[in-house]
Amino acid sequence: MQPLVLFWCALAVLLLMVTVWAISIRIADASIVDIVWGFGFVVVAWVARLSAGGPWTVRRGAVFIAATLWGMRLTLHLAKRNLGKGEDFRYRAMRKKHGAKFGLISLRTVYLTQGAVMFVVSLPLQVGLMRHNDRNGFVPVVIAGLVVWAAGLAFETFGDLQLTRFVKNPANRGKVLDSGLWAFTRHPNYFGDTCAWWGMWLMACAVAPGALTVVSPVVMTYMLRKVSGVPMLEHSMEKRRPGYSEYVKRTSAFVPRRPKRQ
């Protein structure tokens, strides 16, 4: 283990979130934290790799590329979707509730909290990019992780593309997307996200300490399934989409399966 890698990554996350918070105060838009979420993992991957030093290995290369591609895809997707659209309704509600205190409250409850979650979730990246005595026998573990990660990345990418195309069509206003991947799960992007992180954890398992970072995909799965992902979005969708209740009855909430017959 290289404890200094953990330290530098924690410092990088802290500096990133405080900087973005300061920018959000300047532009009066806390929504930018959503765009920076994916980019934060790219920062962690680069800081971990640079601070760990040493030669490249199959395991380190796979973890580095997977983290960078996943983080940049999410960042670019959210930037294209959110920039210029104004502050998200969640943060507007917080701003209205807390008034002049919103700045400091958003630092603690939004930025520093997300930074702490980011550090924990990124543990497979940090450990997976440390110097270890790799053995060729563990290469299949890295390959297995890459397969799971790639499947998850493909699932969330195509899910987002299908949704973007659907929303852009004026004829679909007020309707529910229930075709393509969205016919098998109500949240293909969240399911793909989860698979991608289980895959990155598997890659980190190519070295013994990597197995201990299982807290990362567990936290990510729990957050998406029970906290900030599915529940929050579905509460909003039920209010905005008249046919959403029927969609819920026939379609899996998370893990893809054939829709139920009605």
Coordinates of C-alpha atoms in Angstrom, one line a residue:
M1 CA 0.0 0.0 0.0
Q2 CA 1.0 3.6 -0.6
P3 CA -0.8 5.8 2.0
L4 CA 0.5 9.0 0.4
V5 CA -1.6 8.2 -2.7
L6 CA -4.7 8.2 -0.6
F7 CA -3.6 11.5 1.0
W8 CA -3.0 13.3 -2.4
C9 CA -6.2 12.0 -3.8
A10 CA -8.2 13.2 -0.8
L11 CA -6.5 16.6 -1.1
A12 CA -7.2 16.8 -4.8
V13 CA -10.9 16.0 -4.2
L14 CA -11.2 18.6 -1.5
L15 CA -9.5 21.3 -3.6
L16 CA -11.7 20.5 -6.6
M17 CA -15.0 20.6 -4.7
V18 CA -14.1 23.9 -2.8
T19 CA -13.0 25.5 -6.1
V20 CA -16.2 24.4 -7.9
W21 CA -18.3 25.6 -4.9
A22 CA -16.6 29.0 -5.1
I23 CA -17.5 29.2 -8.8
S24 CA -21.1 28.2 -8.1
I25 CA -21.4 31.1 -5.6
R26 CA -20.0 33.5 -8.2
I27 CA -22.4 32.4 -11.0
A28 CA -25.3 31.6 -8.6
D29 CA -25.7 28.1 -10.0
A30 CA -25.1 25.1 -7.7
S31 CA -26.0 22.7 -10.6
I32 CA -22.4 22.7 -11.9
V33 CA -21.6 20.1 -9.1
D34 CA -23.5 17.5 -11.2
I35 CA -21.2 18.1 -14.2
V36 CA -18.1 18.0 -12.1
W37 CA -19.0 14.7 -10.5
G38 CA -17.7 12.5 -13.3
F39 CA -14.7 14.7 -13.9
G40 CA -13.7 14.3 -10.2
F41 CA -12.9 10.6 -10.8
V42 CA -10.7 11.5 -13.8
V43 CA -8.8 13.9 -11.4
V44 CA -8.5 11.1 -8.9
A45 CA -7.2 8.7 -11.5
W46 CA -4.5 11.1 -12.7
V47 CA -3.5 12.1 -9.2
A48 CA -3.3 8.5 -8.1
R49 CA -1.2 7.5 -11.1
L50 CA 1.2 10.4 -10.8
S51 CA 1.7 10.2 -7.1
A52 CA 2.2 6.4 -7.1
G53 CA 4.9 6.5 -9.8
G54 CA 6.4 3.3 -11.2
P55 CA 5.9 1.5 -14.5
W56 CA 2.7 0.8 -16.3
T57 CA 1.2 -2.7 -15.9
V58 CA -1.9 -4.3 -17.4
R59 CA -3.9 -3.7 -14.2
R60 CA -2.8 0.0 -13.9
G61 CA -3.4 0.7 -17.5
A62 CA -6.8 -0.8 -17.5
V63 CA -7.9 1.0 -14.3
F64 CA -6.6 4.4 -15.6
I65 CA -8.2 4.1 -19.0
A66 CA -11.5 2.9 -17.6
A67 CA -11.7 5.7 -15.0
T68 CA -10.8 8.4 -17.6
L69 CA -13.3 7.2 -20.2
W70 CA -16.1 6.7 -17.8
G71 CA -15.6 10.1 -16.1
M72 CA -15.1 12.1 -19.3
R73 CA -18.2 10.5 -21.0
L74 CA -20.4 11.4 -18.0
T75 CA -18.9 14.9 -17.8
L76 CA -19.4 15.7 -21.4
H77 CA -22.9 14.2 -21.4
L78 CA -24.1 16.3 -18.4
A79 CA -22.4 19.4 -19.7
K80 CA -24.2 19.2 -23.0
R81 CA -27.5 18.5 -21.3
N82 CA -27.3 21.0 -18.4
L83 CA -25.3 24.0 -19.4
G84 CA -27.4 27.0 -20.2
K85 CA -30.6 25.4 -18.7
G86 CA -30.4 27.3 -15.4
E87 CA -30.1 25.9 -11.9
D88 CA -31.7 22.5 -11.2
F89 CA -35.0 22.6 -9.2
R90 CA -33.4 20.7 -6.3
Y91 CA -30.9 23.5 -5.7
R92 CA -33.4 26.3 -6.4
A93 CA -35.6 24.8 -3.6
M94 CA -32.6 24.7 -1.2
R95 CA -31.7 28.3 -2.2
K96 CA -35.2 29.5 -1.5
K97 CA -35.4 27.6 1.9
H98 CA -32.0 28.8 3.3
G99 CA -31.8 32.3 1.8
A100 CA -28.5 34.1 2.6
K101 CA -27.2 31.0 4.4
F102 CA -27.4 28.9 1.2
G103 CA -23.8 29.4 0.3
L104 CA -22.3 27.9 3.4
I105 CA -25.0 25.2 3.6
S106 CA -24.4 24.2 0.0
L107 CA -20.7 23.9 0.8
R108 CA -21.3 21.4 3.6
T109 CA -24.4 19.5 2.4
V110 CA -23.7 19.4 -1.4
Y111 CA -20.0 19.9 -2.2
L112 CA -18.2 18.5 0.8
T113 CA -20.6 15.6 1.1
Q114 CA -20.3 14.7 -2.6
G115 CA -16.5 15.1 -2.2
A116 CA -16.5 12.6 0.7
V117 CA -18.7 10.1 -1.4
M118 CA -16.4 10.6 -4.4
F119 CA -13.3 9.7 -2.3
V120 CA -14.9 6.5 -1.0
V121 CA -16.3 5.5 -4.4
S122 CA -12.9 6.1 -6.1
L123 CA -11.0 3.8 -3.7
P124 CA -10.7 1.0 -6.4
L125 CA -9.1 3.6 -8.7
Q126 CA -6.7 4.7 -6.0
V127 CA -5.7 1.2 -4.9
G128 CA -5.7 -0.1 -8.4
L129 CA -3.3 2.5 -9.6
M130 CA -0.8 2.0 -6.7
R131 CA 2.5 0.1 -7.2
H132 CA 2.2 -3.6 -6.4
N133 CA 4.0 -6.8 -7.5
D134 CA 1.6 -7.9 -10.2
R135 CA 1.4 -11.5 -11.2
N136 CA 0.4 -12.6 -14.7
G137 CA -2.0 -15.0 -13.1
F138 CA -4.2 -12.1 -12.2
V139 CA -4.6 -10.8 -15.7
P140 CA -7.8 -12.7 -16.2
V141 CA -9.3 -10.8 -13.2
V142 CA -8.4 -7.5 -15.0
I143 CA -10.0 -8.8 -18.2
A144 CA -13.1 -9.9 -16.4
G145 CA -13.4 -6.4 -14.8
L146 CA -12.9 -4.8 -18.2
V147 CA -15.7 -6.8 -19.6
V148 CA -18.1 -5.9 -16.8
W149 CA -17.0 -2.2 -17.0
A150 CA -17.4 -2.1 -20.8
A151 CA -20.9 -3.6 -20.7
G152 CA -21.9 -1.1 -18.1
L153 CA -20.4 1.8 -20.0
A154 CA -22.2 0.7 -23.2
F155 CA -25.5 0.3 -21.4
E156 CA -25.5 3.7 -19.8
T157 CA -24.2 5.4 -23.0
F158 CA -26.9 3.9 -25.3
G159 CA -29.5 4.6 -22.6
D160 CA -28.5 8.2 -22.4
L161 CA -28.4 8.5 -26.2
Q162 CA -31.9 7.0 -26.6
L163 CA -33.3 9.4 -23.9
T164 CA -31.6 12.4 -25.5
R165 CA -33.1 11.6 -28.9
F166 CA -36.5 11.0 -27.4
V167 CA -36.6 14.3 -25.4
K168 CA -35.5 16.3 -28.5
N169 CA -38.5 15.2 -30.5
P170 CA -41.3 17.7 -29.8
A171 CA -43.9 15.0 -30.5
N172 CA -42.8 13.2 -27.3
R173 CA -43.5 16.0 -24.9
G174 CA -45.2 14.7 -21.8
K175 CA -44.7 11.1 -23.0
V176 CA -42.8 8.3 -21.3
L177 CA -39.9 6.6 -23.1
D178 CA -40.6 2.9 -23.0
S179 CA -38.7 1.5 -26.0
G180 CA -35.1 0.4 -26.5
L181 CA -33.2 -0.3 -23.3
W182 CA -35.9 1.7 -21.5
A183 CA -38.4 -1.1 -22.2
F184 CA -36.3 -3.5 -20.0
T185 CA -35.4 -1.2 -17.1
R186 CA -36.7 2.3 -16.1
H187 CA -33.1 3.4 -15.4
P188 CA -30.6 1.9 -17.9
N189 CA -28.2 4.7 -17.2
Y190 CA -28.1 4.0 -13.5
F191 CA -27.8 0.2 -14.0
G192 CA -25.0 0.7 -16.5
D193 CA -23.3 3.1 -14.0
T194 CA -23.4 0.4 -11.3
C195 CA -22.0 -2.3 -13.6
A196 CA -19.1 0.0 -14.6
W197 CA -18.1 0.5 -10.9
W198 CA -18.3 -3.2 -10.2
G199 CA -16.1 -3.7 -13.2
M200 CA -13.5 -1.2 -11.9
W201 CA -13.6 -2.9 -8.5
L202 CA -12.9 -6.3 -10.2
M203 CA -9.9 -4.7 -11.9
A204 CA -8.6 -3.5 -8.6
C205 CA -9.0 -7.0 -7.2
A206 CA -6.0 -8.0 -9.3
V207 CA -4.0 -7.0 -6.2
A208 CA -5.0 -8.2 -2.7
P209 CA -5.8 -4.7 -1.2
G210 CA -8.2 -4.1 -4.0
A211 CA -10.7 -6.6 -2.7
L212 CA -11.1 -4.4 0.4
T213 CA -12.5 -1.5 -1.7
V214 CA -15.7 -3.4 -2.3
V215 CA -17.3 -0.5 -0.3
S216 CA -17.1 1.5 -3.5
P217 CA -19.5 -0.4 -5.8
V218 CA -21.7 -1.2 -2.8
V219 CA -22.0 2.6 -2.0
M220 CA -22.6 3.4 -5.6
T221 CA -25.3 0.8 -6.0
Y222 CA -27.0 1.9 -2.8
M223 CA -26.9 5.6 -3.7
L224 CA -28.3 5.0 -7.2
R225 CA -30.9 2.4 -6.2
K226 CA -32.1 3.8 -2.9
V227 CA -31.0 7.5 -2.4
S228 CA -30.1 10.0 -5.0
G229 CA -30.9 8.0 -8.2
V230 CA -34.0 6.0 -8.7
P231 CA -36.2 7.3 -5.8
M232 CA -35.6 11.0 -6.4
L233 CA -36.1 10.8 -10.2
E234 CA -39.2 8.6 -10.0
H235 CA -40.8 11.0 -7.5
S236 CA -40.4 13.8 -10.0
M237 CA -41.5 11.7 -13.0
E238 CA -44.7 10.6 -11.4
K239 CA -45.7 14.3 -11.1
R240 CA -44.6 15.3 -14.6
R241 CA -45.5 12.2 -16.7
P242 CA -49.2 11.1 -16.7
G243 CA -48.4 7.6 -18.0
Y244 CA -45.5 6.9 -15.7
S245 CA -47.4 4.9 -13.1
E246 CA -48.4 2.4 -15.8
Y247 CA -44.8 2.3 -17.0
V248 CA -43.7 1.5 -13.5
K249 CA -46.1 -1.5 -13.2
R250 CA -44.7 -3.2 -16.3
T251 CA -41.0 -2.3 -16.3
S252 CA -38.2 -3.3 -13.9
A253 CA -36.9 -0.5 -11.7
F254 CA -33.2 -1.4 -12.1
V255 CA -32.0 -4.8 -13.3
P256 CA -33.2 -5.3 -16.9
R257 CA -35.9 -7.9 -17.6
R258 CA -38.7 -8.5 -20.0
P259 CA -41.6 -6.1 -19.3
K260 CA -44.6 -7.6 -17.6
R261 CA -47.7 -8.3 -19.7
Q262 CA -50.8 -6.3 -18.7

